[in-house]
């Protein structure tokens, strides 16, 4: 029988990198047949970069300096990703909106995690939006990235209850707990070739 190919990931970050850590741990535990070829940050001081270095993962600081526009920046990102022969791009707290240059280069191969139950509360401060709206439940969503902001085909979701005493901080904490389980699961499904996208719908194959 032919040996299964190892999925080659790139993780794009801007901040703390707890989701990156969850994926690193899941690969190290042998739960995902994948290798993180590089971690790319637009923020040189992102703590996520320290996490990557600690695990011997190559890092690339890719600041938005000297690029004419978003598409030019993304063209440079695509070059980095191609040079690492990446199969799946994972946005783990990457605080930039992607242009068509990135989205078209990796169709149905860019995943994002959003701290709300999409399509509710798209964009920034999703936890604040959920509290302000008064919903009883929120959660997180892993989705493929398309041309919009937080609009692509949904892969997995997890629900958390919103309690009346929740603050933005406590709700974020509860959501992150679920994120750290959900994101590695979605990456695993992709690595196993079990995500079939038809239009907006993502079918999980057995
Ligand atoms: C997560 O809450 C995710 O939902 C959002 O950005 C945050 C990143 O957190 N897109 P971390 O850097 O992985 O800790």
mmCIF file with all atom_site columns, C-alpha atoms and ligand atoms in Angstrom:
data_model
loop_
_atom_site.group_PDB
_atom_site.id
_atom_site.type_symbol
_atom_site.label_atom_id
_atom_site.label_alt_id
_atom_site.label_comp_id
_atom_site.label_asym_id
_atom_site.label_entity_id
_atom_site.label_seq_id
_atom_site.pdbx_PDB_ins_code
_atom_site.Cartn_x
_atom_site.Cartn_y
_atom_site.Cartn_z
_atom_site.occupancy
_atom_site.B_iso_or_equiv
_atom_site.pdbx_formal_charge
_atom_site.auth_seq_id
_atom_site.auth_comp_id
_atom_site.auth_asym_id
_atom_site.auth_atom_id
_atom_site.pdbx_PDB_model_num
ATOM   1   C CA . UNK A 1 1   ? 0.000   0.000  0.000  1.00 0.00 ? 1   UNK A CA 1
ATOM   2   C CA . UNK A 1 2   ? 1.271   3.503  -0.834 1.00 0.00 ? 2   UNK A CA 1
ATOM   3   C CA . UNK A 1 3   ? 2.414   5.467  2.187  1.00 0.00 ? 3   UNK A CA 1
ATOM   4   C CA . UNK A 1 4   ? 0.188   8.431  3.151  1.00 0.00 ? 4   UNK A CA 1
ATOM   5   C CA . UNK A 1 5   ? 1.837   11.786 2.372  1.00 0.00 ? 5   UNK A CA 1
ATOM   6   C CA . UNK A 1 6   ? 2.571   14.091 5.275  1.00 0.00 ? 6   UNK A CA 1
ATOM   7   C CA . UNK A 1 7   ? 0.579   17.320 5.019  1.00 0.00 ? 7   UNK A CA 1
ATOM   8   C CA . UNK A 1 8   ? 2.803   20.405 4.845  1.00 0.00 ? 8   UNK A CA 1
ATOM   9   C CA . UNK A 1 9   ? 1.417   23.303 6.881  1.00 0.00 ? 9   UNK A CA 1
ATOM   10  C CA . UNK A 1 10  ? 2.289   26.948 7.210  1.00 0.00 ? 10  UNK A CA 1
ATOM   11  C CA . UNK A 1 11  ? 0.846   28.781 10.211 1.00 0.00 ? 11  UNK A CA 1
ATOM   12  C CA . UNK A 1 12  ? 0.326   32.550 9.961  1.00 0.00 ? 12  UNK A CA 1
ATOM   13  C CA . UNK A 1 13  ? 0.202   34.449 13.239 1.00 0.00 ? 13  UNK A CA 1
ATOM   14  C CA . UNK A 1 14  ? 0.187   37.945 14.713 1.00 0.00 ? 14  UNK A CA 1
ATOM   15  C CA . UNK A 1 15  ? -0.066  37.386 18.460 1.00 0.00 ? 15  UNK A CA 1
ATOM   16  C CA . UNK A 1 16  ? 0.079   34.981 21.367 1.00 0.00 ? 16  UNK A CA 1
ATOM   17  C CA . UNK A 1 17  ? -0.097  31.763 19.370 1.00 0.00 ? 17  UNK A CA 1
ATOM   18  C CA . UNK A 1 18  ? -2.080  29.517 21.708 1.00 0.00 ? 18  UNK A CA 1
ATOM   19  C CA . UNK A 1 19  ? -3.788  27.959 18.677 1.00 0.00 ? 19  UNK A CA 1
ATOM   20  C CA . UNK A 1 20  ? -0.404  27.426 17.045 1.00 0.00 ? 20  UNK A CA 1
ATOM   21  C CA . UNK A 1 21  ? 0.667   25.705 20.270 1.00 0.00 ? 21  UNK A CA 1
ATOM   22  C CA . UNK A 1 22  ? -2.373  23.423 20.208 1.00 0.00 ? 22  UNK A CA 1
ATOM   23  C CA . UNK A 1 23  ? -1.523  22.353 16.645 1.00 0.00 ? 23  UNK A CA 1
ATOM   24  C CA . UNK A 1 24  ? 2.157   21.839 17.514 1.00 0.00 ? 24  UNK A CA 1
ATOM   25  C CA . UNK A 1 25  ? 1.146   19.672 20.499 1.00 0.00 ? 25  UNK A CA 1
ATOM   26  C CA . UNK A 1 26  ? -1.319  17.657 18.467 1.00 0.00 ? 26  UNK A CA 1
ATOM   27  C CA . UNK A 1 27  ? 1.294   16.890 15.792 1.00 0.00 ? 27  UNK A CA 1
ATOM   28  C CA . UNK A 1 28  ? 3.868   16.028 18.482 1.00 0.00 ? 28  UNK A CA 1
ATOM   29  C CA . UNK A 1 29  ? 1.353   13.636 20.061 1.00 0.00 ? 29  UNK A CA 1
ATOM   30  C CA . UNK A 1 30  ? 1.070   11.836 16.727 1.00 0.00 ? 30  UNK A CA 1
ATOM   31  C CA . UNK A 1 31  ? -2.578  12.840 16.279 1.00 0.00 ? 31  UNK A CA 1
ATOM   32  C CA . UNK A 1 32  ? -2.022  14.644 12.954 1.00 0.00 ? 32  UNK A CA 1
ATOM   33  C CA . UNK A 1 33  ? 0.154   13.433 10.104 1.00 0.00 ? 33  UNK A CA 1
ATOM   34  C CA . UNK A 1 34  ? 1.542   16.888 9.306  1.00 0.00 ? 34  UNK A CA 1
ATOM   35  C CA . UNK A 1 35  ? 4.653   18.995 9.550  1.00 0.00 ? 35  UNK A CA 1
ATOM   36  C CA . UNK A 1 36  ? 4.714   22.738 10.186 1.00 0.00 ? 36  UNK A CA 1
ATOM   37  C CA . UNK A 1 37  ? 7.130   23.912 7.513  1.00 0.00 ? 37  UNK A CA 1
ATOM   38  C CA . UNK A 1 38  ? 7.176   27.513 8.764  1.00 0.00 ? 38  UNK A CA 1
ATOM   39  C CA . UNK A 1 39  ? 5.448   30.016 11.002 1.00 0.00 ? 39  UNK A CA 1
ATOM   40  C CA . UNK A 1 40  ? 5.002   33.429 9.390  1.00 0.00 ? 40  UNK A CA 1
ATOM   41  C CA . UNK A 1 41  ? 4.253   36.585 11.368 1.00 0.00 ? 41  UNK A CA 1
ATOM   42  C CA . UNK A 1 42  ? 3.520   40.127 10.294 1.00 0.00 ? 42  UNK A CA 1
ATOM   43  C CA . UNK A 1 43  ? 4.415   41.190 13.866 1.00 0.00 ? 43  UNK A CA 1
ATOM   44  C CA . UNK A 1 44  ? 8.101   40.728 14.715 1.00 0.00 ? 44  UNK A CA 1
ATOM   45  C CA . UNK A 1 45  ? 7.445   40.545 18.463 1.00 0.00 ? 45  UNK A CA 1
ATOM   46  C CA . UNK A 1 46  ? 4.547   38.090 18.380 1.00 0.00 ? 46  UNK A CA 1
ATOM   47  C CA . UNK A 1 47  ? 4.925   35.568 21.205 1.00 0.00 ? 47  UNK A CA 1
ATOM   48  C CA . UNK A 1 48  ? 3.848   32.887 18.716 1.00 0.00 ? 48  UNK A CA 1
ATOM   49  C CA . UNK A 1 49  ? 7.295   33.212 17.102 1.00 0.00 ? 49  UNK A CA 1
ATOM   50  C CA . UNK A 1 50  ? 8.977   32.251 20.374 1.00 0.00 ? 50  UNK A CA 1
ATOM   51  C CA . UNK A 1 51  ? 6.741   29.199 20.593 1.00 0.00 ? 51  UNK A CA 1
ATOM   52  C CA . UNK A 1 52  ? 7.777   28.186 17.056 1.00 0.00 ? 52  UNK A CA 1
ATOM   53  C CA . UNK A 1 53  ? 11.493  28.684 17.753 1.00 0.00 ? 53  UNK A CA 1
ATOM   54  C CA . UNK A 1 54  ? 11.244  26.641 20.943 1.00 0.00 ? 54  UNK A CA 1
ATOM   55  C CA . UNK A 1 55  ? 10.014  23.753 18.827 1.00 0.00 ? 55  UNK A CA 1
ATOM   56  C CA . UNK A 1 56  ? 12.654  24.225 16.135 1.00 0.00 ? 56  UNK A CA 1
ATOM   57  C CA . UNK A 1 57  ? 10.115  25.371 13.540 1.00 0.00 ? 57  UNK A CA 1
ATOM   58  C CA . UNK A 1 58  ? 11.470  27.806 10.913 1.00 0.00 ? 58  UNK A CA 1
ATOM   59  C CA . UNK A 1 59  ? 10.065  31.318 11.349 1.00 0.00 ? 59  UNK A CA 1
ATOM   60  C CA . UNK A 1 60  ? 9.629   34.125 8.846  1.00 0.00 ? 60  UNK A CA 1
ATOM   61  C CA . UNK A 1 61  ? 8.981   37.714 9.896  1.00 0.00 ? 61  UNK A CA 1
ATOM   62  C CA . UNK A 1 62  ? 6.968   39.212 7.085  1.00 0.00 ? 62  UNK A CA 1
ATOM   63  C CA . UNK A 1 63  ? 6.128   42.807 7.916  1.00 0.00 ? 63  UNK A CA 1
ATOM   64  C CA . UNK A 1 64  ? 3.871   44.991 5.844  1.00 0.00 ? 64  UNK A CA 1
ATOM   65  C CA . UNK A 1 65  ? 6.643   47.429 4.981  1.00 0.00 ? 65  UNK A CA 1
ATOM   66  C CA . UNK A 1 66  ? 7.570   48.522 1.479  1.00 0.00 ? 66  UNK A CA 1
ATOM   67  C CA . UNK A 1 67  ? 4.664   46.826 -0.279 1.00 0.00 ? 67  UNK A CA 1
ATOM   68  C CA . UNK A 1 68  ? 2.532   48.941 -2.615 1.00 0.00 ? 68  UNK A CA 1
ATOM   69  C CA . UNK A 1 69  ? -0.712  47.345 -1.411 1.00 0.00 ? 69  UNK A CA 1
ATOM   70  C CA . UNK A 1 70  ? -2.338  44.278 0.112  1.00 0.00 ? 70  UNK A CA 1
ATOM   71  C CA . UNK A 1 71  ? -2.015  42.278 -3.113 1.00 0.00 ? 71  UNK A CA 1
ATOM   72  C CA . UNK A 1 72  ? 1.723   42.946 -3.355 1.00 0.00 ? 72  UNK A CA 1
ATOM   73  C CA . UNK A 1 73  ? 2.199   41.835 0.262  1.00 0.00 ? 73  UNK A CA 1
ATOM   74  C CA . UNK A 1 74  ? 0.157   38.702 -0.424 1.00 0.00 ? 74  UNK A CA 1
ATOM   75  C CA . UNK A 1 75  ? 2.147   37.922 -3.586 1.00 0.00 ? 75  UNK A CA 1
ATOM   76  C CA . UNK A 1 76  ? 5.278   37.884 -1.423 1.00 0.00 ? 76  UNK A CA 1
ATOM   77  C CA . UNK A 1 77  ? 3.505   35.629 1.105  1.00 0.00 ? 77  UNK A CA 1
ATOM   78  C CA . UNK A 1 78  ? 2.525   33.212 -1.679 1.00 0.00 ? 78  UNK A CA 1
ATOM   79  C CA . UNK A 1 79  ? 6.186   33.031 -2.740 1.00 0.00 ? 79  UNK A CA 1
ATOM   80  C CA . UNK A 1 80  ? 7.238   32.112 0.800  1.00 0.00 ? 80  UNK A CA 1
ATOM   81  C CA . UNK A 1 81  ? 4.500   29.477 0.982  1.00 0.00 ? 81  UNK A CA 1
ATOM   82  C CA . UNK A 1 82  ? 5.414   28.003 -2.404 1.00 0.00 ? 82  UNK A CA 1
ATOM   83  C CA . UNK A 1 83  ? 9.086   27.825 -1.422 1.00 0.00 ? 83  UNK A CA 1
ATOM   84  C CA . UNK A 1 84  ? 8.022   25.656 1.547  1.00 0.00 ? 84  UNK A CA 1
ATOM   85  C CA . UNK A 1 85  ? 5.746   23.511 -0.666 1.00 0.00 ? 85  UNK A CA 1
ATOM   86  C CA . UNK A 1 86  ? 2.796   24.148 1.590  1.00 0.00 ? 86  UNK A CA 1
ATOM   87  C CA . UNK A 1 87  ? -0.472  22.176 1.195  1.00 0.00 ? 87  UNK A CA 1
ATOM   88  C CA . UNK A 1 88  ? -2.469  23.944 3.907  1.00 0.00 ? 88  UNK A CA 1
ATOM   89  C CA . UNK A 1 89  ? -2.280  27.517 5.198  1.00 0.00 ? 89  UNK A CA 1
ATOM   90  C CA . UNK A 1 90  ? -3.518  27.930 8.772  1.00 0.00 ? 90  UNK A CA 1
ATOM   91  C CA . UNK A 1 91  ? -4.507  31.402 9.958  1.00 0.00 ? 91  UNK A CA 1
ATOM   92  C CA . UNK A 1 92  ? -4.097  31.272 13.729 1.00 0.00 ? 92  UNK A CA 1
ATOM   93  C CA . UNK A 1 93  ? -4.794  34.789 14.926 1.00 0.00 ? 93  UNK A CA 1
ATOM   94  C CA . UNK A 1 94  ? -3.338  36.402 11.778 1.00 0.00 ? 94  UNK A CA 1
ATOM   95  C CA . UNK A 1 95  ? -4.683  39.940 11.909 1.00 0.00 ? 95  UNK A CA 1
ATOM   96  C CA . UNK A 1 96  ? -4.726  40.751 8.216  1.00 0.00 ? 96  UNK A CA 1
ATOM   97  C CA . UNK A 1 97  ? -7.428  40.374 5.611  1.00 0.00 ? 97  UNK A CA 1
ATOM   98  C CA . UNK A 1 98  ? -6.292  38.322 2.628  1.00 0.00 ? 98  UNK A CA 1
ATOM   99  C CA . UNK A 1 99  ? -6.622  39.541 -0.950 1.00 0.00 ? 99  UNK A CA 1
ATOM   100 C CA . UNK A 1 100 ? -7.631  37.463 -3.954 1.00 0.00 ? 100 UNK A CA 1
ATOM   101 C CA . UNK A 1 101 ? -3.928  36.838 -4.610 1.00 0.00 ? 101 UNK A CA 1
ATOM   102 C CA . UNK A 1 102 ? -3.695  34.586 -1.537 1.00 0.00 ? 102 UNK A CA 1
ATOM   103 C CA . UNK A 1 103 ? -7.181  33.108 -1.759 1.00 0.00 ? 103 UNK A CA 1
ATOM   104 C CA . UNK A 1 104 ? -6.782  32.147 -5.433 1.00 0.00 ? 104 UNK A CA 1
ATOM   105 C CA . UNK A 1 105 ? -3.331  30.650 -4.840 1.00 0.00 ? 105 UNK A CA 1
ATOM   106 C CA . UNK A 1 106 ? -4.684  28.197 -2.224 1.00 0.00 ? 106 UNK A CA 1
ATOM   107 C CA . UNK A 1 107 ? -8.310  27.365 -3.074 1.00 0.00 ? 107 UNK A CA 1
ATOM   108 C CA . UNK A 1 108 ? -9.984  25.547 -0.169 1.00 0.00 ? 108 UNK A CA 1
ATOM   109 C CA . UNK A 1 109 ? -6.583  25.230 1.435  1.00 0.00 ? 109 UNK A CA 1
ATOM   110 C CA . UNK A 1 110 ? -6.583  28.198 3.800  1.00 0.00 ? 110 UNK A CA 1
ATOM   111 C CA . UNK A 1 111 ? -8.267  27.759 7.192  1.00 0.00 ? 111 UNK A CA 1
ATOM   112 C CA . UNK A 1 112 ? -9.176  30.418 9.717  1.00 0.00 ? 112 UNK A CA 1
ATOM   113 C CA . UNK A 1 113 ? -10.540 30.239 13.247 1.00 0.00 ? 113 UNK A CA 1
ATOM   114 C CA . UNK A 1 114 ? -13.053 32.836 14.390 1.00 0.00 ? 114 UNK A CA 1
ATOM   115 C CA . UNK A 1 115 ? -14.203 33.332 18.006 1.00 0.00 ? 115 UNK A CA 1
ATOM   116 C CA . UNK A 1 116 ? -17.962 33.249 17.307 1.00 0.00 ? 116 UNK A CA 1
ATOM   117 C CA . UNK A 1 117 ? -20.589 31.049 15.717 1.00 0.00 ? 117 UNK A CA 1
ATOM   118 C CA . UNK A 1 118 ? -20.460 32.332 12.153 1.00 0.00 ? 118 UNK A CA 1
ATOM   119 C CA . UNK A 1 119 ? -22.224 33.876 10.373 1.00 0.00 ? 119 UNK A CA 1
ATOM   120 C CA . UNK A 1 120 ? -22.933 35.764 13.617 1.00 0.00 ? 120 UNK A CA 1
ATOM   121 C CA . UNK A 1 121 ? -20.456 38.380 14.797 1.00 0.00 ? 121 UNK A CA 1
ATOM   122 C CA . UNK A 1 122 ? -18.026 38.583 11.922 1.00 0.00 ? 122 UNK A CA 1
ATOM   123 C CA . UNK A 1 123 ? -14.981 40.838 12.065 1.00 0.00 ? 123 UNK A CA 1
ATOM   124 C CA . UNK A 1 124 ? -13.171 42.218 15.088 1.00 0.00 ? 124 UNK A CA 1
ATOM   125 C CA . UNK A 1 125 ? -14.181 41.893 18.766 1.00 0.00 ? 125 UNK A CA 1
ATOM   126 C CA . UNK A 1 126 ? -16.553 38.989 18.172 1.00 0.00 ? 126 UNK A CA 1
ATOM   127 C CA . UNK A 1 127 ? -16.800 38.192 21.899 1.00 0.00 ? 127 UNK A CA 1
ATOM   128 C CA . UNK A 1 128 ? -17.721 41.824 22.678 1.00 0.00 ? 128 UNK A CA 1
ATOM   129 C CA . UNK A 1 129 ? -20.323 41.740 19.897 1.00 0.00 ? 129 UNK A CA 1
ATOM   130 C CA . UNK A 1 130 ? -21.841 38.541 21.344 1.00 0.00 ? 130 UNK A CA 1
ATOM   131 C CA . UNK A 1 131 ? -22.076 40.055 24.835 1.00 0.00 ? 131 UNK A CA 1
ATOM   132 C CA . UNK A 1 132 ? -23.540 43.299 23.527 1.00 0.00 ? 132 UNK A CA 1
ATOM   133 C CA . UNK A 1 133 ? -26.160 41.372 21.546 1.00 0.00 ? 133 UNK A CA 1
ATOM   134 C CA . UNK A 1 134 ? -27.129 39.335 24.586 1.00 0.00 ? 134 UNK A CA 1
ATOM   135 C CA . UNK A 1 135 ? -26.883 35.862 23.033 1.00 0.00 ? 135 UNK A CA 1
ATOM   136 C CA . UNK A 1 136 ? -27.089 32.861 25.391 1.00 0.00 ? 136 UNK A CA 1
ATOM   137 C CA . UNK A 1 137 ? -24.607 30.815 23.395 1.00 0.00 ? 137 UNK A CA 1
ATOM   138 C CA . UNK A 1 138 ? -21.531 31.664 21.392 1.00 0.00 ? 138 UNK A CA 1
ATOM   139 C CA . UNK A 1 139 ? -18.489 29.632 20.382 1.00 0.00 ? 139 UNK A CA 1
ATOM   140 C CA . UNK A 1 140 ? -15.948 29.294 17.625 1.00 0.00 ? 140 UNK A CA 1
ATOM   141 C CA . UNK A 1 141 ? -15.843 28.389 13.957 1.00 0.00 ? 141 UNK A CA 1
ATOM   142 C CA . UNK A 1 142 ? -13.134 26.914 11.750 1.00 0.00 ? 142 UNK A CA 1
ATOM   143 C CA . UNK A 1 143 ? -13.782 27.752 8.116  1.00 0.00 ? 143 UNK A CA 1
ATOM   144 C CA . UNK A 1 144 ? -12.093 27.851 4.748  1.00 0.00 ? 144 UNK A CA 1
ATOM   145 C CA . UNK A 1 145 ? -11.140 31.341 3.658  1.00 0.00 ? 145 UNK A CA 1
ATOM   146 C CA . UNK A 1 146 ? -12.830 32.844 0.613  1.00 0.00 ? 146 UNK A CA 1
ATOM   147 C CA . UNK A 1 147 ? -12.886 36.383 -0.769 1.00 0.00 ? 147 UNK A CA 1
ATOM   148 C CA . UNK A 1 148 ? -14.888 37.820 2.160  1.00 0.00 ? 148 UNK A CA 1
ATOM   149 C CA . UNK A 1 149 ? -14.150 38.437 5.827  1.00 0.00 ? 149 UNK A CA 1
ATOM   150 C CA . UNK A 1 150 ? -15.162 35.395 7.924  1.00 0.00 ? 150 UNK A CA 1
ATOM   151 C CA . UNK A 1 151 ? -17.511 34.221 5.180  1.00 0.00 ? 151 UNK A CA 1
ATOM   152 C CA . UNK A 1 152 ? -15.977 31.011 3.777  1.00 0.00 ? 152 UNK A CA 1
ATOM   153 C CA . UNK A 1 153 ? -17.357 27.452 3.973  1.00 0.00 ? 153 UNK A CA 1
ATOM   154 C CA . UNK A 1 154 ? -17.725 26.278 7.573  1.00 0.00 ? 154 UNK A CA 1
ATOM   155 C CA . UNK A 1 155 ? -15.732 23.196 8.590  1.00 0.00 ? 155 UNK A CA 1
ATOM   156 C CA . UNK A 1 156 ? -16.390 22.810 12.336 1.00 0.00 ? 156 UNK A CA 1
ATOM   157 C CA . UNK A 1 157 ? -18.076 24.746 15.127 1.00 0.00 ? 157 UNK A CA 1
ATOM   158 C CA . UNK A 1 158 ? -18.155 24.440 18.907 1.00 0.00 ? 158 UNK A CA 1
ATOM   159 C CA . UNK A 1 159 ? -20.665 26.046 21.245 1.00 0.00 ? 159 UNK A CA 1
ATOM   160 C CA . UNK A 1 160 ? -20.097 27.619 24.659 1.00 0.00 ? 160 UNK A CA 1
ATOM   161 C CA . UNK A 1 161 ? -22.781 29.009 26.971 1.00 0.00 ? 161 UNK A CA 1
ATOM   162 C CA . UNK A 1 162 ? -22.741 32.736 27.677 1.00 0.00 ? 162 UNK A CA 1
ATOM   163 C CA . UNK A 1 163 ? -23.424 33.333 31.372 1.00 0.00 ? 163 UNK A CA 1
ATOM   164 C CA . UNK A 1 164 ? -24.890 36.560 32.632 1.00 0.00 ? 164 UNK A CA 1
ATOM   165 C CA . UNK A 1 165 ? -21.755 37.365 34.577 1.00 0.00 ? 165 UNK A CA 1
ATOM   166 C CA . UNK A 1 166 ? -19.439 36.747 31.647 1.00 0.00 ? 166 UNK A CA 1
ATOM   167 C CA . UNK A 1 167 ? -17.044 39.499 30.670 1.00 0.00 ? 167 UNK A CA 1
ATOM   168 C CA . UNK A 1 168 ? -15.187 39.749 27.390 1.00 0.00 ? 168 UNK A CA 1
ATOM   169 C CA . UNK A 1 169 ? -12.255 38.111 29.179 1.00 0.00 ? 169 UNK A CA 1
ATOM   170 C CA . UNK A 1 170 ? -14.126 35.144 30.680 1.00 0.00 ? 170 UNK A CA 1
ATOM   171 C CA . UNK A 1 171 ? -16.030 34.485 27.465 1.00 0.00 ? 171 UNK A CA 1
ATOM   172 C CA . UNK A 1 172 ? -12.799 34.643 25.438 1.00 0.00 ? 172 UNK A CA 1
ATOM   173 C CA . UNK A 1 173 ? -11.243 32.158 27.839 1.00 0.00 ? 173 UNK A CA 1
ATOM   174 C CA . UNK A 1 174 ? -14.111 29.694 27.417 1.00 0.00 ? 174 UNK A CA 1
ATOM   175 C CA . UNK A 1 175 ? -14.043 30.067 23.640 1.00 0.00 ? 175 UNK A CA 1
ATOM   176 C CA . UNK A 1 176 ? -10.272 29.594 23.454 1.00 0.00 ? 176 UNK A CA 1
ATOM   177 C CA . UNK A 1 177 ? -10.563 26.364 25.399 1.00 0.00 ? 177 UNK A CA 1
ATOM   178 C CA . UNK A 1 178 ? -12.801 25.042 22.614 1.00 0.00 ? 178 UNK A CA 1
ATOM   179 C CA . UNK A 1 179 ? -10.591 26.529 19.884 1.00 0.00 ? 179 UNK A CA 1
ATOM   180 C CA . UNK A 1 180 ? -7.622  24.512 21.073 1.00 0.00 ? 180 UNK A CA 1
ATOM   181 C CA . UNK A 1 181 ? -9.578  21.310 20.505 1.00 0.00 ? 181 UNK A CA 1
ATOM   182 C CA . UNK A 1 182 ? -11.404 22.365 17.333 1.00 0.00 ? 182 UNK A CA 1
ATOM   183 C CA . UNK A 1 183 ? -8.540  23.752 15.239 1.00 0.00 ? 183 UNK A CA 1
ATOM   184 C CA . UNK A 1 184 ? -6.276  20.677 15.476 1.00 0.00 ? 184 UNK A CA 1
ATOM   185 C CA . UNK A 1 185 ? -9.309  18.499 14.661 1.00 0.00 ? 185 UNK A CA 1
ATOM   186 C CA . UNK A 1 186 ? -9.987  20.499 11.482 1.00 0.00 ? 186 UNK A CA 1
ATOM   187 C CA . UNK A 1 187 ? -6.320  20.316 10.460 1.00 0.00 ? 187 UNK A CA 1
ATOM   188 C CA . UNK A 1 188 ? -6.363  16.564 11.054 1.00 0.00 ? 188 UNK A CA 1
ATOM   189 C CA . UNK A 1 189 ? -9.439  16.151 8.833  1.00 0.00 ? 189 UNK A CA 1
ATOM   190 C CA . UNK A 1 190 ? -7.745  18.126 6.073  1.00 0.00 ? 190 UNK A CA 1
ATOM   191 C CA . UNK A 1 191 ? -4.500  16.170 6.423  1.00 0.00 ? 191 UNK A CA 1
ATOM   192 C CA . UNK A 1 192 ? -6.471  12.948 6.067  1.00 0.00 ? 192 UNK A CA 1
ATOM   193 C CA . UNK A 1 193 ? -8.136  14.249 2.886  1.00 0.00 ? 193 UNK A CA 1
ATOM   194 C CA . UNK A 1 194 ? -11.564 14.054 4.519  1.00 0.00 ? 194 UNK A CA 1
ATOM   195 C CA . UNK A 1 195 ? -12.903 17.546 3.746  1.00 0.00 ? 195 UNK A CA 1
ATOM   196 C CA . UNK A 1 196 ? -14.920 17.720 0.538  1.00 0.00 ? 196 UNK A CA 1
ATOM   197 C CA . UNK A 1 197 ? -16.105 21.182 -0.445 1.00 0.00 ? 197 UNK A CA 1
ATOM   198 C CA . UNK A 1 198 ? -19.096 21.691 -2.723 1.00 0.00 ? 198 UNK A CA 1
ATOM   199 C CA . UNK A 1 199 ? -20.137 25.313 -2.998 1.00 0.00 ? 199 UNK A CA 1
ATOM   200 C CA . UNK A 1 200 ? -20.677 26.507 0.567  1.00 0.00 ? 200 UNK A CA 1
ATOM   201 C CA . UNK A 1 201 ? -20.960 23.065 2.033  1.00 0.00 ? 201 UNK A CA 1
ATOM   202 C CA . UNK A 1 202 ? -18.127 21.060 3.555  1.00 0.00 ? 202 UNK A CA 1
ATOM   203 C CA . UNK A 1 203 ? -18.742 17.348 3.778  1.00 0.00 ? 203 UNK A CA 1
ATOM   204 C CA . UNK A 1 204 ? -16.702 15.349 6.286  1.00 0.00 ? 204 UNK A CA 1
ATOM   205 C CA . UNK A 1 205 ? -15.865 12.006 4.723  1.00 0.00 ? 205 UNK A CA 1
ATOM   206 C CA . UNK A 1 206 ? -15.690 8.906  6.927  1.00 0.00 ? 206 UNK A CA 1
HETATM 207 C C1 . LIG B 2 .   ? -8.246  33.400 18.558 1.00 0.00 ? 1   LIG B C1 1
HETATM 208 O O1 . LIG B 2 .   ? -9.165  33.688 19.563 1.00 0.00 ? 1   LIG B O1 1
HETATM 209 C C2 . LIG B 2 .   ? -8.933  33.293 17.231 1.00 0.00 ? 1   LIG B C2 1
HETATM 210 O O2 . LIG B 2 .   ? -10.276 32.973 17.324 1.00 0.00 ? 1   LIG B O2 1
HETATM 211 C C3 . LIG B 2 .   ? -8.775  34.671 16.645 1.00 0.00 ? 1   LIG B C3 1
HETATM 212 O O3 . LIG B 2 .   ? -7.534  35.133 17.125 1.00 0.00 ? 1   LIG B O3 1
HETATM 213 C C4 . LIG B 2 .   ? -7.244  34.513 18.363 1.00 0.00 ? 1   LIG B C4 1
HETATM 214 C C5 . LIG B 2 .   ? -5.830  34.025 18.291 1.00 0.00 ? 1   LIG B C5 1
HETATM 215 O O4 . LIG B 2 .   ? -5.359  33.580 19.550 1.00 0.00 ? 1   LIG B O4 1
HETATM 216 N N1 . LIG B 2 .   ? -8.836  34.601 15.214 1.00 0.00 ? 1   LIG B N1 1
HETATM 217 P P1 . LIG B 2 .   ? -3.938  32.881 19.668 1.00 0.00 ? 1   LIG B P1 1
HETATM 218 O O5 . LIG B 2 .   ? -2.897  33.850 19.083 1.00 0.00 ? 1   LIG B O5 1
HETATM 219 O O6 . LIG B 2 .   ? -3.981  31.588 18.909 1.00 0.00 ? 1   LIG B O6 1
HETATM 220 O O7 . LIG B 2 .   ? -3.723  32.679 21.127 1.00 0.00 ? 1   LIG B O7 1
#
